[in-house]
Short mmCIF file of C-alpha atoms in Angstrom, two decimals:
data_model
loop_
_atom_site.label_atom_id
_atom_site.label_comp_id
_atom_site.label_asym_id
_atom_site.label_seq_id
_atom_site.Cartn_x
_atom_site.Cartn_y
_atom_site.Cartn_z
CA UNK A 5 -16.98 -12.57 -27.26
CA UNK A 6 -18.27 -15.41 -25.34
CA UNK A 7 -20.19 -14.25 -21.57
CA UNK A 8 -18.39 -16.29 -19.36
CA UNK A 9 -15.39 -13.63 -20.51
CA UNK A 10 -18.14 -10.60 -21.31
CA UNK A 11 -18.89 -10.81 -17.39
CA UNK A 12 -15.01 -11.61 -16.45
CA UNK A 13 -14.73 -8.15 -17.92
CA UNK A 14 -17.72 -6.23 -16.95
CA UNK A 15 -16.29 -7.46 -13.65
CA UNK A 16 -12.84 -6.28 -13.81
CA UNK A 17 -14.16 -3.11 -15.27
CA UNK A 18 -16.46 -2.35 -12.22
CA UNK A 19 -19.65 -2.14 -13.69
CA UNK A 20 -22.56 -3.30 -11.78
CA UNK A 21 -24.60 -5.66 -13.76
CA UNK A 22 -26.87 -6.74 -10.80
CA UNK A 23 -29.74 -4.71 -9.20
CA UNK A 24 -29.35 -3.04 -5.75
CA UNK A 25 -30.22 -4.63 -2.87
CA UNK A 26 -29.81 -1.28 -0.61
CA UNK A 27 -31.57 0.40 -3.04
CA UNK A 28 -35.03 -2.16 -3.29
CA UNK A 29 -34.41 -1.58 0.53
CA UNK A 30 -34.91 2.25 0.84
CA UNK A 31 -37.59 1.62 -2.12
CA UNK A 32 -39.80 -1.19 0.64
CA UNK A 33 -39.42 0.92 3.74
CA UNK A 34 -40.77 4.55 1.80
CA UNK A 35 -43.70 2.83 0.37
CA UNK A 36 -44.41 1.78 4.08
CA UNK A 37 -46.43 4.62 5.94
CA UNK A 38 -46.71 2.46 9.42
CA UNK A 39 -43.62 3.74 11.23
CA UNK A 40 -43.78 0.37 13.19
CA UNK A 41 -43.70 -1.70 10.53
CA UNK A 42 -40.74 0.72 8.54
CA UNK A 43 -38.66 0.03 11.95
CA UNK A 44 -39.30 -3.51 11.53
CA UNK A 45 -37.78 -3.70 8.41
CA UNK A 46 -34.55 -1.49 9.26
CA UNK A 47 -34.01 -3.85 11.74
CA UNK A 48 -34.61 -6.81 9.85
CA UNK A 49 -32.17 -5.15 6.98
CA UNK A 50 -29.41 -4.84 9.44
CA UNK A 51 -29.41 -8.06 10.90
CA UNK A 52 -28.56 -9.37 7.66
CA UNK A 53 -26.00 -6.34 6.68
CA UNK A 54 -24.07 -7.24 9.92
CA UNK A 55 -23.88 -10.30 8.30
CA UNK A 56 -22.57 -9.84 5.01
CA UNK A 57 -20.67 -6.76 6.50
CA UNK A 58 -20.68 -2.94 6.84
CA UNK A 59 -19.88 -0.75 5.40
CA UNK A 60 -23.06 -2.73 2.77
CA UNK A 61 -20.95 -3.16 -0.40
CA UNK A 62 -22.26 -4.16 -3.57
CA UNK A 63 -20.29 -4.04 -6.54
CA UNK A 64 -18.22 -0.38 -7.10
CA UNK A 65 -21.37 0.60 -4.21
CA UNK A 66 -20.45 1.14 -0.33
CA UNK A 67 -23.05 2.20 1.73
CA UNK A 68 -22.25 3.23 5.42
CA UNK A 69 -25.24 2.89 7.83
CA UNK A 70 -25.22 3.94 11.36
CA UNK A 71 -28.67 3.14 13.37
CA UNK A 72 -29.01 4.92 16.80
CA UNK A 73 -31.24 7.77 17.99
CA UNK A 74 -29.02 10.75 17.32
CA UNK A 75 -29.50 13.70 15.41
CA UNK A 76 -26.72 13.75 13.15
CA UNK A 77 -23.93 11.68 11.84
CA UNK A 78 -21.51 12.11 9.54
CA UNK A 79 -18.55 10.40 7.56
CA UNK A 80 -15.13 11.42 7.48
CA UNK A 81 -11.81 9.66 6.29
CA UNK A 82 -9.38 9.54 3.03
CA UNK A 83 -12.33 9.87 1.00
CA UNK A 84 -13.28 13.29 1.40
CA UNK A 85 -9.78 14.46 2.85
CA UNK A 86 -11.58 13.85 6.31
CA UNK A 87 -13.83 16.46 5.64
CA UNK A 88 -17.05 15.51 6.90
CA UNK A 89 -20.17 14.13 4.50
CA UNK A 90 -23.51 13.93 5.95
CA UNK A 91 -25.16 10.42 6.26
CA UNK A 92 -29.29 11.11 5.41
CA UNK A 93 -31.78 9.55 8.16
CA UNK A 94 -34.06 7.55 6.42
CA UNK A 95 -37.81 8.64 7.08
CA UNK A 96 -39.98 7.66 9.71
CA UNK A 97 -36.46 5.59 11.11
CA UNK A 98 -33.19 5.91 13.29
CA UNK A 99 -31.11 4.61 10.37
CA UNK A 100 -28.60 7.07 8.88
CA UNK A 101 -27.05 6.30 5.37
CA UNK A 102 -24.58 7.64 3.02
CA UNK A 103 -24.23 5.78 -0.39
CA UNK A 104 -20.73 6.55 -2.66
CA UNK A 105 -18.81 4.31 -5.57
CA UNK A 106 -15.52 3.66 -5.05
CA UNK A 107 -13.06 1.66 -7.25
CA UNK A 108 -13.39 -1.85 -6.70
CA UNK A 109 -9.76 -1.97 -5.50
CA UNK A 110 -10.12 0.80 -3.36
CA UNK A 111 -9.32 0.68 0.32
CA UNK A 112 -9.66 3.89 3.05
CA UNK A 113 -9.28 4.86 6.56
CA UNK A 114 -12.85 6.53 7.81
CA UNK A 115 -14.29 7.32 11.19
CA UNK A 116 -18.46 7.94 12.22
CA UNK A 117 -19.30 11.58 13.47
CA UNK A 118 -22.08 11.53 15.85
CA UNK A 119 -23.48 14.31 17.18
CA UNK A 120 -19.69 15.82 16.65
CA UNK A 121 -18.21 13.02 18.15
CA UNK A 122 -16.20 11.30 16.27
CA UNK A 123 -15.93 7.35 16.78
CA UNK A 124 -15.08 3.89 15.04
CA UNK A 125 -17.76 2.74 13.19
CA UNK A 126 -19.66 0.16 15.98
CA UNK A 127 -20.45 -2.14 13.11
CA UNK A 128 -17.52 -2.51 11.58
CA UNK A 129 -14.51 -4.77 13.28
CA UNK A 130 -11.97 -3.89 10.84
CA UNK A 131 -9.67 -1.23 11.94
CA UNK A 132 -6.14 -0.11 10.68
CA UNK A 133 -3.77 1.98 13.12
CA UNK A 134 -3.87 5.76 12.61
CA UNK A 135 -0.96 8.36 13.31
CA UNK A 136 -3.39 8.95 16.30
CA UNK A 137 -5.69 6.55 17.04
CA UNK A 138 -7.36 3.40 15.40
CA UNK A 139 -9.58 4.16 12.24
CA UNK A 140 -12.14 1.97 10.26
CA UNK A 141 -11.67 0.27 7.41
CA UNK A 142 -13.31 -0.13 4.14
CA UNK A 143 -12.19 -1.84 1.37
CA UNK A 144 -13.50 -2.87 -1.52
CA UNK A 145 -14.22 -6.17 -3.49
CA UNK A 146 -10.89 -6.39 -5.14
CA UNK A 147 -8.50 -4.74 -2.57
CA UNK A 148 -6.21 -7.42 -1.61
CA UNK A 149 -4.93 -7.55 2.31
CA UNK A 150 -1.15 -7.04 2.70
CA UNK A 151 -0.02 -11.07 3.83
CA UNK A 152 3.22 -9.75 4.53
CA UNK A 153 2.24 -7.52 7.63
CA UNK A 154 0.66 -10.84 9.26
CA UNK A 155 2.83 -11.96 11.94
CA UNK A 156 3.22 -15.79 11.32
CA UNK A 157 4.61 -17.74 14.51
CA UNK A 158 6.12 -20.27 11.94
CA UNK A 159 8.46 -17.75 10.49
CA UNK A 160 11.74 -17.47 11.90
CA UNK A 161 12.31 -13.98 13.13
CA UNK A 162 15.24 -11.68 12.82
CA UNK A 163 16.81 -9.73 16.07
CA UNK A 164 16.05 -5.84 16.82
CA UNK A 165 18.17 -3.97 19.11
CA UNK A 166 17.83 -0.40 20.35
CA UNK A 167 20.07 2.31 20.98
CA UNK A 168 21.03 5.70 21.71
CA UNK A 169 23.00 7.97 19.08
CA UNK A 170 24.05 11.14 20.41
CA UNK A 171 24.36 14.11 17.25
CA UNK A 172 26.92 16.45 17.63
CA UNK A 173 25.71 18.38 14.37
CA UNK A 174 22.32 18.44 16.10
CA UNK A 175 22.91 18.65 19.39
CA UNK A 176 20.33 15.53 20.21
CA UNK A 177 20.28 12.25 20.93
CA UNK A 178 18.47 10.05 18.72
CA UNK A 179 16.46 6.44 19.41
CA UNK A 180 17.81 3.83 16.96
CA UNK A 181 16.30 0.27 16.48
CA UNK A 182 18.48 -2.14 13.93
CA UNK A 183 16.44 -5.24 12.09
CA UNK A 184 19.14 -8.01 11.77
CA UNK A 185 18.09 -10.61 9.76
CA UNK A 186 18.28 -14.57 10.51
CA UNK A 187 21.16 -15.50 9.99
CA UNK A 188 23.21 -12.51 10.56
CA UNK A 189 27.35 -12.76 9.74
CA UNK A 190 28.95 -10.21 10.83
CA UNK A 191 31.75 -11.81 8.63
CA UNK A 192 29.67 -12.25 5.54
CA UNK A 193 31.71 -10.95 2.46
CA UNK A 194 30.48 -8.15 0.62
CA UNK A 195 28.31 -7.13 3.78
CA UNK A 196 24.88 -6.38 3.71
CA UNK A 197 22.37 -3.39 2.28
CA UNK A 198 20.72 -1.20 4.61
CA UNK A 199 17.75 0.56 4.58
CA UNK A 200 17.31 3.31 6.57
CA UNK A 201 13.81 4.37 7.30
CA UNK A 202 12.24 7.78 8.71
CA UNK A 203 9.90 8.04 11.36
CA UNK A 204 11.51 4.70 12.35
CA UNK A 205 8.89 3.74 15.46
CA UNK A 206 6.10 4.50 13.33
CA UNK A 207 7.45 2.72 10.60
CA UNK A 208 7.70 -0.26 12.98
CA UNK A 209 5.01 0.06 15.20
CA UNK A 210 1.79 1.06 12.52
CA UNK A 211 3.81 -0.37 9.36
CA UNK A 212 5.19 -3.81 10.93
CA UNK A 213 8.23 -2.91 9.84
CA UNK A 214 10.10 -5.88 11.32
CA UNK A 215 7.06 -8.28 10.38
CA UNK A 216 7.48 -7.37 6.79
CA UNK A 217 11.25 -7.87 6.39
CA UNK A 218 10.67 -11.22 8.44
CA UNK A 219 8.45 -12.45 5.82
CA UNK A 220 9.80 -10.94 2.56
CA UNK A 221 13.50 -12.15 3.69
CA UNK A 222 12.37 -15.75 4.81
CA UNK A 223 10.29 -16.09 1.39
CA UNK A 224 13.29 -15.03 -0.82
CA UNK A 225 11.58 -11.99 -2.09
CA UNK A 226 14.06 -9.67 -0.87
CA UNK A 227 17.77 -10.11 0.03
CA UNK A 228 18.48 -9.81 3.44
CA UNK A 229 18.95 -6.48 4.26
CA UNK A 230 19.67 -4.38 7.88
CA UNK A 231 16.85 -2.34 8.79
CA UNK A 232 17.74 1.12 10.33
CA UNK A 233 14.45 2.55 12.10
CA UNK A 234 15.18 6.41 13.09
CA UNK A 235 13.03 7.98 15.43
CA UNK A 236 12.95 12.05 14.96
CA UNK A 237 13.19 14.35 18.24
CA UNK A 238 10.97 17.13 16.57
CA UNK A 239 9.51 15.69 13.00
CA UNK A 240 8.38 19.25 11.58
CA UNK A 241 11.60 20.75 12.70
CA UNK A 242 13.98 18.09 11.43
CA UNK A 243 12.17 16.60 8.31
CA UNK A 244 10.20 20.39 6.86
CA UNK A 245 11.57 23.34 8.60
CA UNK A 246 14.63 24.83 10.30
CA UNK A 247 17.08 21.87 10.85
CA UNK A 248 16.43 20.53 7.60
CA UNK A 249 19.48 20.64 6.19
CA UNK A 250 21.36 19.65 9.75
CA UNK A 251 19.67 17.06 10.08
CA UNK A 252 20.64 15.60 6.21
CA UNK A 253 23.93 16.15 7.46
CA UNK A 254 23.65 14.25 10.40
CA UNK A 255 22.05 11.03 8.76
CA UNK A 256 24.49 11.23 6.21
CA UNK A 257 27.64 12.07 8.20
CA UNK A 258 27.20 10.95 11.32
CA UNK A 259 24.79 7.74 11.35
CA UNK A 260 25.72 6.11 8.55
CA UNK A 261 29.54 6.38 9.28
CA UNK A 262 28.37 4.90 12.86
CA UNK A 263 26.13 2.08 11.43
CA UNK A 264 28.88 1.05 9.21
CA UNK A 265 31.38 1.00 11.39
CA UNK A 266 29.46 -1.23 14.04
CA UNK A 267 27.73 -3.85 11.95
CA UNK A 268 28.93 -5.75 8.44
CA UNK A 269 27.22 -3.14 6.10
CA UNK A 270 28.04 -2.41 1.41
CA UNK A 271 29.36 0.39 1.45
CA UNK A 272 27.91 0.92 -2.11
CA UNK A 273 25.67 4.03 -2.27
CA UNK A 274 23.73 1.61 -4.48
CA UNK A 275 22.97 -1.05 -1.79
CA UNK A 276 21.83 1.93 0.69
CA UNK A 277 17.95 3.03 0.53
CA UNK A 278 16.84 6.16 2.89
CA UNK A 279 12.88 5.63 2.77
CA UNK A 280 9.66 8.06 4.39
CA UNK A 281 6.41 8.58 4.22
CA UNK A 282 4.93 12.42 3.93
CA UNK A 283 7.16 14.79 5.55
CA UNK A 284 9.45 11.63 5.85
CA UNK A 285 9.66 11.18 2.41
CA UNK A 286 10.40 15.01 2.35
CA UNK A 287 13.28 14.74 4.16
CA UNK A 288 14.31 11.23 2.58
CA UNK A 289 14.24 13.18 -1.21
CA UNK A 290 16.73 16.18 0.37
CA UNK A 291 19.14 13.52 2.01
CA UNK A 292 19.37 11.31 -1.06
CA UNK A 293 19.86 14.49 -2.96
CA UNK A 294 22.21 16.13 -0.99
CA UNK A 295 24.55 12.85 -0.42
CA UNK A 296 24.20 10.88 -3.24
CA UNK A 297 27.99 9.59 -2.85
CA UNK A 298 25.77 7.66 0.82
CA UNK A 299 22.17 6.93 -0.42
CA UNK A 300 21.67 5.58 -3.70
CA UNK A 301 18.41 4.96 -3.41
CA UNK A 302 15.62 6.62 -2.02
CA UNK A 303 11.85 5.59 -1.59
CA UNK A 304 8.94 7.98 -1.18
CA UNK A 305 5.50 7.26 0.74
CA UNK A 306 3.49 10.19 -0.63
CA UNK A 307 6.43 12.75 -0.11
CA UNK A 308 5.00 16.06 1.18
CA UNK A 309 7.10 18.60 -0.91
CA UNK A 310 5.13 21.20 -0.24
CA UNK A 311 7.18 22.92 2.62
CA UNK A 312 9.58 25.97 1.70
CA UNK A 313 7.57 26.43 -1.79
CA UNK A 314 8.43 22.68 -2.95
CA UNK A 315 11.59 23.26 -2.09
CA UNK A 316 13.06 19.88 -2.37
CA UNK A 317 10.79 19.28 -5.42
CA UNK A 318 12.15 22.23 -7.06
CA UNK A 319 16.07 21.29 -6.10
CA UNK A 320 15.80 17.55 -7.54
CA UNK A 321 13.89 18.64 -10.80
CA UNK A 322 15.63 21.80 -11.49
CA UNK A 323 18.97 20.61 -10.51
CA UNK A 324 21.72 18.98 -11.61
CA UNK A 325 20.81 14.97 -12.33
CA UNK A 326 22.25 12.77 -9.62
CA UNK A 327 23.16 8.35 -9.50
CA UNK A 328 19.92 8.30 -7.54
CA UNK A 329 17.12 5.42 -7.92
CA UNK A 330 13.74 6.02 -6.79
CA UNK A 331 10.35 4.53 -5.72
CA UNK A 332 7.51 5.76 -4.88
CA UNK A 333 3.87 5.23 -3.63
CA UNK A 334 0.88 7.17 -3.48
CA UNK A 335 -2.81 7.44 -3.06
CA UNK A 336 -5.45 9.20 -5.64
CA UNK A 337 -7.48 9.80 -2.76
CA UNK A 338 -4.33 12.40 -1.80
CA UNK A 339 -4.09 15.85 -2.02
CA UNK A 340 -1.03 16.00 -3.34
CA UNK A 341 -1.40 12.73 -6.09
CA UNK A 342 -1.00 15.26 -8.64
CA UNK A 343 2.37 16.62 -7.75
CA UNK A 344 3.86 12.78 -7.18
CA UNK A 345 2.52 12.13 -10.60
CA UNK A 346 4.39 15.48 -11.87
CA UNK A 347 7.35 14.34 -9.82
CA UNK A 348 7.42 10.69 -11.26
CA UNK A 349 7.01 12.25 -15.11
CA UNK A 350 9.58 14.56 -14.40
CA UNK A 351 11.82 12.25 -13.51
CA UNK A 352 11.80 10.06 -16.44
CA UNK A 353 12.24 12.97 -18.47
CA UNK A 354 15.30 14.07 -16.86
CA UNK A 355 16.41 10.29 -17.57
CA UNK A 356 16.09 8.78 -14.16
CA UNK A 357 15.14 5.31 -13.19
CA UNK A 358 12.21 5.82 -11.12
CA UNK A 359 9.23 3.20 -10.32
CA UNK A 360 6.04 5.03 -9.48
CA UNK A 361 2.81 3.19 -8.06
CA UNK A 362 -0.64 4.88 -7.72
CA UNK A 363 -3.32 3.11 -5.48
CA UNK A 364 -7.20 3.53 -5.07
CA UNK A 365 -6.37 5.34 -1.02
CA UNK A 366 -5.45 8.05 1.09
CA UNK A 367 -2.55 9.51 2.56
CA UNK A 368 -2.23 6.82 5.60
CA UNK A 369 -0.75 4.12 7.37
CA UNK A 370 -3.28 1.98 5.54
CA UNK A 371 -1.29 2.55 2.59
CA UNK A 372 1.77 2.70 3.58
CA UNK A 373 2.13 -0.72 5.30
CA UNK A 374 0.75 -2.44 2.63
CA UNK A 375 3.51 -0.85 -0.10
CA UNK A 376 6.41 -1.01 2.11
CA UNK A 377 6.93 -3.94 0.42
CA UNK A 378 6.95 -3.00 -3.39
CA UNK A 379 9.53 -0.20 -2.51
CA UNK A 380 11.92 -3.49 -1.08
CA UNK A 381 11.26 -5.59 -3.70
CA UNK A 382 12.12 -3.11 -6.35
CA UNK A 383 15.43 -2.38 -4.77
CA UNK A 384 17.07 -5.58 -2.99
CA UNK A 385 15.10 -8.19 -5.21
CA UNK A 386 15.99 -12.14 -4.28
CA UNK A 387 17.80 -13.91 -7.22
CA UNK A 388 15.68 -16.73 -5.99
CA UNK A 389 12.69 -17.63 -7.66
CA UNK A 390 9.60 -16.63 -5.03
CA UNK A 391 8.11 -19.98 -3.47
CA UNK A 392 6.24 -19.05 -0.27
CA UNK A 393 6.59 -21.54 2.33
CA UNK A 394 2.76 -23.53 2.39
CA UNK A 395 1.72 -22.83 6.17
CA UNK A 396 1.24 -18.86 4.78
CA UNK A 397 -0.71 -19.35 1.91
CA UNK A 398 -4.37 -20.27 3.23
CA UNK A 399 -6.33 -18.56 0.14
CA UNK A 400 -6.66 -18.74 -3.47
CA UNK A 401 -5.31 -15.31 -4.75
CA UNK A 402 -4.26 -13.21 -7.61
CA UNK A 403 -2.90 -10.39 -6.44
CA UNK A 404 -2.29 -7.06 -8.96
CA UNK A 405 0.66 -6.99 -11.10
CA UNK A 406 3.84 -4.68 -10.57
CA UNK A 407 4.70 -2.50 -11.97
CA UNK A 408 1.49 -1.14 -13.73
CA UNK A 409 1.56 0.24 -15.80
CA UNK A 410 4.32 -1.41 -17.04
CA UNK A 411 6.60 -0.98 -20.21
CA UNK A 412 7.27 -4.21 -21.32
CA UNK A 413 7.18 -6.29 -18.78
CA UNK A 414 5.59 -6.75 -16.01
CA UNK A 415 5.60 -9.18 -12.67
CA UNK A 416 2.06 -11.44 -11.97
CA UNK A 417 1.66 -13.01 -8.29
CA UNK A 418 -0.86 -15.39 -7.09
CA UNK A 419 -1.04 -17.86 -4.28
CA UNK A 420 -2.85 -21.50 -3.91
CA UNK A 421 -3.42 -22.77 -0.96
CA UNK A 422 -3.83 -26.39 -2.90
CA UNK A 423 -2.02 -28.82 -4.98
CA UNK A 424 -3.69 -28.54 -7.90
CA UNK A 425 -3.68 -27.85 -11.76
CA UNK A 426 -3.00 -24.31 -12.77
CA UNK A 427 -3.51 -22.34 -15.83
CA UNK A 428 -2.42 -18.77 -16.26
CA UNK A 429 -3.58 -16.65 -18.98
CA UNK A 430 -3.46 -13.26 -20.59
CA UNK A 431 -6.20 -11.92 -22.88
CA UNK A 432 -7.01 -8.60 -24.70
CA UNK A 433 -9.15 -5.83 -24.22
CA UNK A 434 -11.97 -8.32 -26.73
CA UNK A 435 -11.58 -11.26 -24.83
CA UNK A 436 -9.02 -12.94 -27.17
CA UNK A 437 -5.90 -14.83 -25.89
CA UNK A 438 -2.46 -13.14 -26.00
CA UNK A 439 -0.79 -15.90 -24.03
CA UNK A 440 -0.38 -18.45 -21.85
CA UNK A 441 1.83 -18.19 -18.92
CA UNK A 442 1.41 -21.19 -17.53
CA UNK A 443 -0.49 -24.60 -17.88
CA UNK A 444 1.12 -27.11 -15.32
CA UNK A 445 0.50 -29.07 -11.60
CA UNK A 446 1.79 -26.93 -8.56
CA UNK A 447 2.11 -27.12 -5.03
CA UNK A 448 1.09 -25.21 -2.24
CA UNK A 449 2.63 -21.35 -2.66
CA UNK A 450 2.90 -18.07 -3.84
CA UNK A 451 4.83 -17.87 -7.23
CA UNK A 452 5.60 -14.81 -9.00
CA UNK A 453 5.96 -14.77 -12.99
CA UNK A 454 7.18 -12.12 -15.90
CA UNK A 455 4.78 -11.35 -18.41
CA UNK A 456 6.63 -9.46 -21.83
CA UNK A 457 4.34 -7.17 -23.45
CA UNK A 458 7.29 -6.24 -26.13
CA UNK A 459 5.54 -7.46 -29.24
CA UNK A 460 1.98 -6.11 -28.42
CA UNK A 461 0.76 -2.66 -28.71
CA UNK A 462 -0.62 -0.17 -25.98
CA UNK A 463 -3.65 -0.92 -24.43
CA UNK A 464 -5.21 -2.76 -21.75
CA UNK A 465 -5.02 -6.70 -20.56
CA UNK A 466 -6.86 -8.81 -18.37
CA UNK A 467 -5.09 -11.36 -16.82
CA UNK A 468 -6.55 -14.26 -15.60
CA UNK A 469 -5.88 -17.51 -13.30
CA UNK A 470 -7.80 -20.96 -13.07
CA UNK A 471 -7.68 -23.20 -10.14
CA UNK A 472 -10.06 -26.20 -10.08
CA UNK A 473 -12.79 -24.42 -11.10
CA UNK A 474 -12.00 -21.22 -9.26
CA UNK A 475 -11.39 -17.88 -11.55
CA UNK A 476 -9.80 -14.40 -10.73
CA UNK A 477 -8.69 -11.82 -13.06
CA UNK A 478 -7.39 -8.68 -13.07
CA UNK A 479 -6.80 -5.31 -15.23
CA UNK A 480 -2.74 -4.10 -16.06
CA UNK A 481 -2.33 -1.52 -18.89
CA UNK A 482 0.37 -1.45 -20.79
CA UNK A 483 1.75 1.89 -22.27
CA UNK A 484 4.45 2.28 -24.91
#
């Protein structure tokens, strides 16, 4: 193997081939006995780690640092299910450390505990919206940044209109928002698919929900689709516990009968998605379930099953197989990754088409903004090929394939913010080259391409693209 593709792998890989510079730090200031001097060089060190960042990454390395004269801090976020870990005070200094390796596409929510308090991290600027309150972010080397939550002014963008739905089933009104997307025809033929989405404001407010459907709909990534935001009364109540069951009935007998009979909606099961995130995806799993003839489809954001002893778990699994299609996302930073993994292999065995992802996070917003999108794409996919219009692409990127693993094909994005000569290329686990994908002059974009792993065997592939002497790869597996 020759090194330019030894290191391309070590890379992709995550092992750390370079020497620490954290590490030689912590190694200069012990040897030091001055205290005077040691504080010199802590506050030399963070000058230039403000710089570069912090949390200090290097490699699969992240390093938070907190420097203040306090007597304790602590770390807590997806990590260590936002448990706190204790951040050591480095002798004779009023720095406080903690050093852990992540994945190098991980990405997590975390918050600084001083002296009990807990706070954003005052050296970091990048925060992501909690189900509370803001939170810090780390992410790794490799995590990519969701594009499509970035509201672009150049994007035309689609209409949202509230309203009031009074239940009679429940006995409660209910706060509605509907996405319409540009171009709306009430007189379209065929009508449009819906998705209907749980915890609807959150979904919109700390998941750009609207932003997202702007920018996959005006891309041609997705179809465009209505977007039905539902805002519960009492989550736990509605979504876990004693109006479970109700409250299926009213989404499926009550709202969607109103939503179709207002606005130019399929009336095709199969062209209707019901979509949540924990206890929302809970309650999304029961609905689909329990009306199949209304939702089709149903996408899960780290479902929370666990309510009633897995009872919805239990029901879909043990029961009798339904014309359901499912997605869903999760974190292996999650409690519960285990049982969506469980869920997604029992699934498949029962003979349903389901599309599971797994990502390097927690069970947050984080997460759930930036895969709101692979749940859409999967179900109302554009028959046009994916050209992103050039004022959003500002960045040469390769972004991780989809599914993955995949079985036997599989779809590779990138962006280039430059016209410019492109080469695309697959190689094996040794460094040898499967295939070419593409060799050719482009424009300004973000193009999406199939890869077909048929004739290969199991195993793991690197993928890798060339711009003008710029080079990313990445890792998919693919599993027969």
């Amino acid at each position: 193997m020759c090194f330019r593709k030894y290191l391309m792998l070590i890379a992709v890989l995550g092992i750390n081939v370079y020497p620490s510079e954290f590490q030689d730090f912590l190694s200069r200031v012990n040897s030091i006995n001055n205290p005077t001097d040691k504080q010199a060089v802590v506050d030399s060190f963070m000058i230039h780690a403000d710089s570069v960042g912090v949390p200090f990454v290097e490699g699969n390395t992240a390093n938070f640092l907190y420097k203040g004269n306090v007597s304790s801090v602590q770390v807590a976020g997806d990590f260590n299910g936002w448990s706190s870990s204790a951040m050591s005070r480095l002798s004779g200094t009023d720095l406080f450390y903690l050093t852990r390796n992540f994945e190098l596409d991980a990405r997590f929510d975390y918050k600084l505990v001083v002296n009990g308090q807990m706070i954003l991290d005052p050296r970091n600027p990048n925060t992501v919206p909690g189900g509370i309150s803001k939170n810090s972010e780390l992410a790794m080397p490799d995590y990519v940044q969701p594009w499509e939550i970035v509201y672009n002014p150049i994007v035309e963008r689609g209409k949202l209109t509230n309203f009031s739905l009074s239940s009679q089933i429940m006995n409660r009104n209910y706060s509605v928002t509907i996405y319409f997307p540009v171009g709306y025809d009430s007189a379209k033929s065929g009508g449009y698919s819906t998705a209907y989405y749980q915890d609807g404001s959150d979904y919109l407010s700390l998941g750009y929900g609207w932003v997202i459907l702007d920018n996959l709909i005006s891309q041609n990534i997705i179809e465009p689709i209505l977007g039905v935001f539902v805002r519960p009364t009492n989550r736990n109540d509605e979504y876990a516990y004693d109006n479970r069951f109700k409250y299926a009935e009213f989404f499926a007998n009550e709202l969607v009968p109103h939503i179709d009979s207002m606005f130019n909606t399929t009336k095709s099961p199969q062209n209707r998605l019901v979509i949540g995130d924990s206890f929302g995806g809970n309650i999304s799993a029961l609905i689909s379930y329990q009306y199949p003839e209304v939702f089709g489809l149903c996408g899960l954001h780290s479902a929370a099953f666990w309510p009633n002893d897995y009872e919805v778990y239990n029901m879909i699994v043990n029961g009798e197989k339904k014309d359901i299609k499912y997605c869903s996302v999760w974190g292996s930073y999650e409690s519960l990754f285990t049982n969506m993994r469980n869920f997604q292999s029992e699934m498949i065995s029962l003979g349903y088409e389901i599309d599971g992802k797994e990502f390097h996070e927690g069970h947050s917003w984080g997460l759930w903004r930036a895969t709101t999108d692979l749940i859409l794409e999967y179900f109302f996919p554009s028959n046009t090929t994916n050209v992103v219009i050039d004022e959003l692409v500002n960045e040469f990127v390769l972004y991780q394939n989809y599914p993955n693993p995949f079985n036997p094909s599989t779809t590779i994005k990138f962006s280039i913010p430059h016209s410019e000569f492109t080469t695309l290329k697959v190689y094996d686990l040794l460094g040898r080259e499967v295939d070419t994908l593409l060799d050719e002059y482009l424009v300004p974009g973000t193009y999406q391409m199939e890869f077909d792993g048929s004739k290969l065997t199991s195993g793991i592939y690197f993928y890798t693209l060339y711009l003008n002497g710029n080079i990313q790869t990445k890792k998919m597996t693919l599993i027969k």
